Each structure stands twice: as structure tokens, then as C-alpha cells.
Short mmCIF file of C-alpha atoms in Angstrom, two decimals:
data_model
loop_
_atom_site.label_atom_id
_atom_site.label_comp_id
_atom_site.label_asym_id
_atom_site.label_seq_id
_atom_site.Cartn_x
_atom_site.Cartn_y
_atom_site.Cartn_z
CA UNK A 529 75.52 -124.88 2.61
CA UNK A 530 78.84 -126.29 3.42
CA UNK A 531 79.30 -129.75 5.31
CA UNK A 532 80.72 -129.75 8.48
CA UNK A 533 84.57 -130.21 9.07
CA UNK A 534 86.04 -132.28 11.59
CA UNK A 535 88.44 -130.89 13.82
CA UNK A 536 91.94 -130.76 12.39
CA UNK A 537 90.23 -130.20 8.46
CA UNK A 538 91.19 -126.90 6.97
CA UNK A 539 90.38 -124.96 3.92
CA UNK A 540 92.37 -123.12 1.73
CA UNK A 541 90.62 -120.14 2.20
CA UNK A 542 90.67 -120.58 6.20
CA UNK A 543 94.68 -120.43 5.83
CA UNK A 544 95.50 -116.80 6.11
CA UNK A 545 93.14 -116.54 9.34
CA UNK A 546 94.31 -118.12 12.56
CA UNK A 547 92.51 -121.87 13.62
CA UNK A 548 89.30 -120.85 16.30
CA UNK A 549 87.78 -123.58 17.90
CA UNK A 550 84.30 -122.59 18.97
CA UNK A 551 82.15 -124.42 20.89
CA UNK A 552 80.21 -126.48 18.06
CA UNK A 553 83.24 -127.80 16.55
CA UNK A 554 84.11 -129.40 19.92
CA UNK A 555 80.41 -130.55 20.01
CA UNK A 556 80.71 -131.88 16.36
CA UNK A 557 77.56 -129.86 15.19
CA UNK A 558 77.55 -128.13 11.73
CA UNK A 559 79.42 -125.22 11.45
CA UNK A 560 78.85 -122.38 9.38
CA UNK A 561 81.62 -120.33 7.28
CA UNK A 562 80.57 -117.16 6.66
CA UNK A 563 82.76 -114.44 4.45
CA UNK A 564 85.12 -112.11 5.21
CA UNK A 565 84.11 -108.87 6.84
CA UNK A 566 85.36 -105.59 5.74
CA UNK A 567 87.58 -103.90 8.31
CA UNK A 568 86.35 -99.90 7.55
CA UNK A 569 82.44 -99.83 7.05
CA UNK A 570 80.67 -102.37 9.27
CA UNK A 571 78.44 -103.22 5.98
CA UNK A 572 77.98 -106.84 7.22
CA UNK A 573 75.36 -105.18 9.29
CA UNK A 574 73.53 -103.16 6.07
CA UNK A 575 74.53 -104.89 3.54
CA UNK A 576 76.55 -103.39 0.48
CA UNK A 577 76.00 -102.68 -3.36
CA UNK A 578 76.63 -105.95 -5.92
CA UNK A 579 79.17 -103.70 -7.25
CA UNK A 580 83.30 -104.23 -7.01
CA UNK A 581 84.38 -101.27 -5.07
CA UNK A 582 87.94 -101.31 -3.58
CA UNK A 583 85.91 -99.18 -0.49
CA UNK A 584 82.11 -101.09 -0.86
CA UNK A 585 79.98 -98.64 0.29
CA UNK A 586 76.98 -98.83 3.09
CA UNK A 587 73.51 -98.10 2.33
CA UNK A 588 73.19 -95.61 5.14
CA UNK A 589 70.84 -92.80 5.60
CA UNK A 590 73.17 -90.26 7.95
CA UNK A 591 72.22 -86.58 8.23
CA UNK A 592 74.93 -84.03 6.04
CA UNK A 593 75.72 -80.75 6.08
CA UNK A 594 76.91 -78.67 3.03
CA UNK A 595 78.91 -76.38 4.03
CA UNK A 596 81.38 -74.94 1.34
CA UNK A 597 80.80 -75.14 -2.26
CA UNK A 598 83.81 -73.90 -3.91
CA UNK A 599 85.28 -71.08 -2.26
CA UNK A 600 82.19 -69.68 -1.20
CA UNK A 601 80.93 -70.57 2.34
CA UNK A 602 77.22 -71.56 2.94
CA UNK A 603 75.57 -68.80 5.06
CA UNK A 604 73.59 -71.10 6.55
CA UNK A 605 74.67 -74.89 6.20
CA UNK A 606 72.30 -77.09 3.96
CA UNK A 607 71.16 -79.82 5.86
CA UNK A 608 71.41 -83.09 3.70
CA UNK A 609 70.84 -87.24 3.83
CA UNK A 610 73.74 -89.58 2.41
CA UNK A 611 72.32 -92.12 0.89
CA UNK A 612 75.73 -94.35 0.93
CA UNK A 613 78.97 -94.37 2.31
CA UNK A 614 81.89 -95.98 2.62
CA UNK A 615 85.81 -95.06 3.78
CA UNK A 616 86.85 -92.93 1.00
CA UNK A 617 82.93 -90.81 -0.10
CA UNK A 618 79.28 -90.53 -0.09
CA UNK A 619 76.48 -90.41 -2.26
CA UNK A 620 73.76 -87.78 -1.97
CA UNK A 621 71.17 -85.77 -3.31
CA UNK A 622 71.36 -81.93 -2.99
CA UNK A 623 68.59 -79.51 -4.67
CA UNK A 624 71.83 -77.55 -6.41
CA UNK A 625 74.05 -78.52 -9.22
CA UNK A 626 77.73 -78.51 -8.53
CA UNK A 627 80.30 -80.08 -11.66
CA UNK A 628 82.54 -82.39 -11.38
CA UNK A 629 85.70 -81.72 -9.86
CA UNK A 630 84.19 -78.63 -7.29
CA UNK A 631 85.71 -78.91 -3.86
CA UNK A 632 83.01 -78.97 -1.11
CA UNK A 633 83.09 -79.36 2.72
CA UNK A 634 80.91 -81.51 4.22
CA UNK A 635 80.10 -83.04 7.77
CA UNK A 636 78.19 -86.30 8.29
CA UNK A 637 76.70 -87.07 11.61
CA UNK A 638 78.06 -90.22 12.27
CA UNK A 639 76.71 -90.52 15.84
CA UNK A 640 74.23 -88.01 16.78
CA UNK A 641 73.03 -88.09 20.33
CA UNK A 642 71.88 -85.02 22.79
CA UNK A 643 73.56 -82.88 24.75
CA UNK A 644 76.71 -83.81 24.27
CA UNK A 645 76.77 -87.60 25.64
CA UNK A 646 79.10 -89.14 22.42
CA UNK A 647 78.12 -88.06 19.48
CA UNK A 648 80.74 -88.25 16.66
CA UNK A 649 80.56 -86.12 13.23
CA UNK A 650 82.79 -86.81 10.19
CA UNK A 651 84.54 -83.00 8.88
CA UNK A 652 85.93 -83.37 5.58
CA UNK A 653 86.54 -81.24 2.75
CA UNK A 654 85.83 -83.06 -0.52
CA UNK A 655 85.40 -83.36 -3.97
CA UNK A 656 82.63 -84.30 -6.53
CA UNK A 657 83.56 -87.06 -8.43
CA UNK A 658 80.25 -87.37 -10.20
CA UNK A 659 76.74 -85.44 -10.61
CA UNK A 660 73.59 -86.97 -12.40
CA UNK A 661 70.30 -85.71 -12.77
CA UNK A 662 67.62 -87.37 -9.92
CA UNK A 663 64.51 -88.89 -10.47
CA UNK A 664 63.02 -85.93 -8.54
CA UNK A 665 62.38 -82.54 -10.40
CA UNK A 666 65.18 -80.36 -9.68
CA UNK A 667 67.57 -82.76 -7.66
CA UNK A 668 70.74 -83.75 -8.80
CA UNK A 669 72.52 -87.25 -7.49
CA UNK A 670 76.72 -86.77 -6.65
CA UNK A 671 79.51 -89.01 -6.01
CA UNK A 672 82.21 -87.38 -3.79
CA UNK A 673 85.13 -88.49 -2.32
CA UNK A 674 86.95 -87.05 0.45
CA UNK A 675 90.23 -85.40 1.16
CA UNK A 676 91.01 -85.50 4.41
CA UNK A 677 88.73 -86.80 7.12
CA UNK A 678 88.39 -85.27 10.67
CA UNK A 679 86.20 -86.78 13.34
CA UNK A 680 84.83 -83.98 15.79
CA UNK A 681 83.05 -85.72 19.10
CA UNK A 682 81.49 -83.71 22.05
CA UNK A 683 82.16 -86.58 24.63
CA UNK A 684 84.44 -85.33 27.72
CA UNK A 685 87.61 -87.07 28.86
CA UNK A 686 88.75 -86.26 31.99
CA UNK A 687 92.53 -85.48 31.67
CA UNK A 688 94.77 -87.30 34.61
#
């Protein structure tokens, strides 16, 4: 843990990121710096990978859809889980094997709430970056990142 500052002290890190005074600085109790926050995934809230990922990704368990492998459309959608995500792709784990390089579309329920009161989905089409084998018998792990991201939400706005 750091010591305390006194009012006035600054750190070279604290340079780029305006002064804020907060109410135990003016009290002169210890104050704690904490790190950076990334701006895209809220992952200070989850927790991200030890890994060095320009996008870090979020150890989030949303529900996914499959719904275009290649050219062919899904008849009916495979329903999915992510098992991370971040700003630019997901991980999951599909009972199918698709190569590297196959363009998929995919929608992630971002926000999933009944009836129609706000919920928010993520509509992308995609790539696979990479596919491994699972631990689980006929499961296969993929890395995908997306093209171009389209948020659908069923919330009403009433127009002026």
C-alpha cells in the first residue's frame, strides 16, 4: 500500500488525469490509488485475464446465438454461452467444428430482460480467429473477432 499524499503532492502517473479532491484528502486520511479502468469492457467489475490484450477481455458468461456459419444459415439458431469477451470478440464453446478464418454471425445477449423493458443484444457478423479441441468430448473452444457490431434493443422511445 501506498502512503498517503498531502494535498498539493502529485505523482507522475496522476499527471495525465485531472487533480480530484475527495473528501479524505481534505480530512488528511489515507488515500488509496487504484489503476486505471478500461473505457470499453467494465472488467474492473469481473476481473480480466493476466494476459496483454490491446482489448482485455471479461470473464463473462452471456447467452449466444449461432446463427450463420459460412454462407449457410442456421435453421434454427444454436443457442450458446461466451465464456469471455471483450470490444473486438468472444470466446466460446460450440459442439461443431468450424476452421479458422469461417465467417459466422452471431448475437450475444448483452441485457436480457422480459417483455421488452431494455434489453440490449450485440448482432455481429464475425470471424474465427482460432478453434481448439475442449476438454469435453466433442466440443471445440474458438476465438472470434467481430466485423461490425450492431446493438438491437426492444426498449421504446417516445418520438417528440
Amino acid at each position: 500500500m501506498e502512503a498517503a499524499r498531502k494535498p498539493g503532492e502529485h505523482r507522475a502517473a496522476d499527471s495525465a488525469q485531472p487533480d480530484k479532491l475527495d473528501k479524505n484528502e481534505r480530512t488528511g486520511a489515507i488515500e488509496v490509488v487504484r489503476p486505471r479502468r478500461f473505457a470499453r469492457v467494465p472488467t474492473h467489475a469481473i476481473g480480466v485475464a493476466s494476459e496483454r490484450r490491446r482489448y482485455p477481455r471479461a470473464a463473462l458468461a452471456l447467452p449466444l446465438r449461432l446463427t450463420q456459419v459460412g454462407e449457410a444459415k442456421e435453421p434454427i439458431p444454436v443457442s450458446l454461452v461466451t465464456r469471455n469477451i471483450s470490444s473486438s470478440g468472444v470466446y466460446f464453446l460450440a459442439p461443431r467444428w468450424m476452421a479458422p478464418g469461417t465467417p459466422i454471425e452471431i448475437e450475444v445477449a448483452l441485457l436480457d430482460r422480459p417483455l421488452g423493458r431494455g434489453s440490449v443484444h450485440l448482432c455481429t457478423p464475425a470471424h474465427v480467429v482460432r478453434a481448439e479441441q475442449a476438454s469435453a468430448p466433442g466440443w471445440n473452444g474458438y476465438a472470434v473477432s467481430f466485423d461490425d457490431i450492431k446493438f438491437y434493443r426492444d426498449d421504446f422511445f417516445p418520438q417528440l
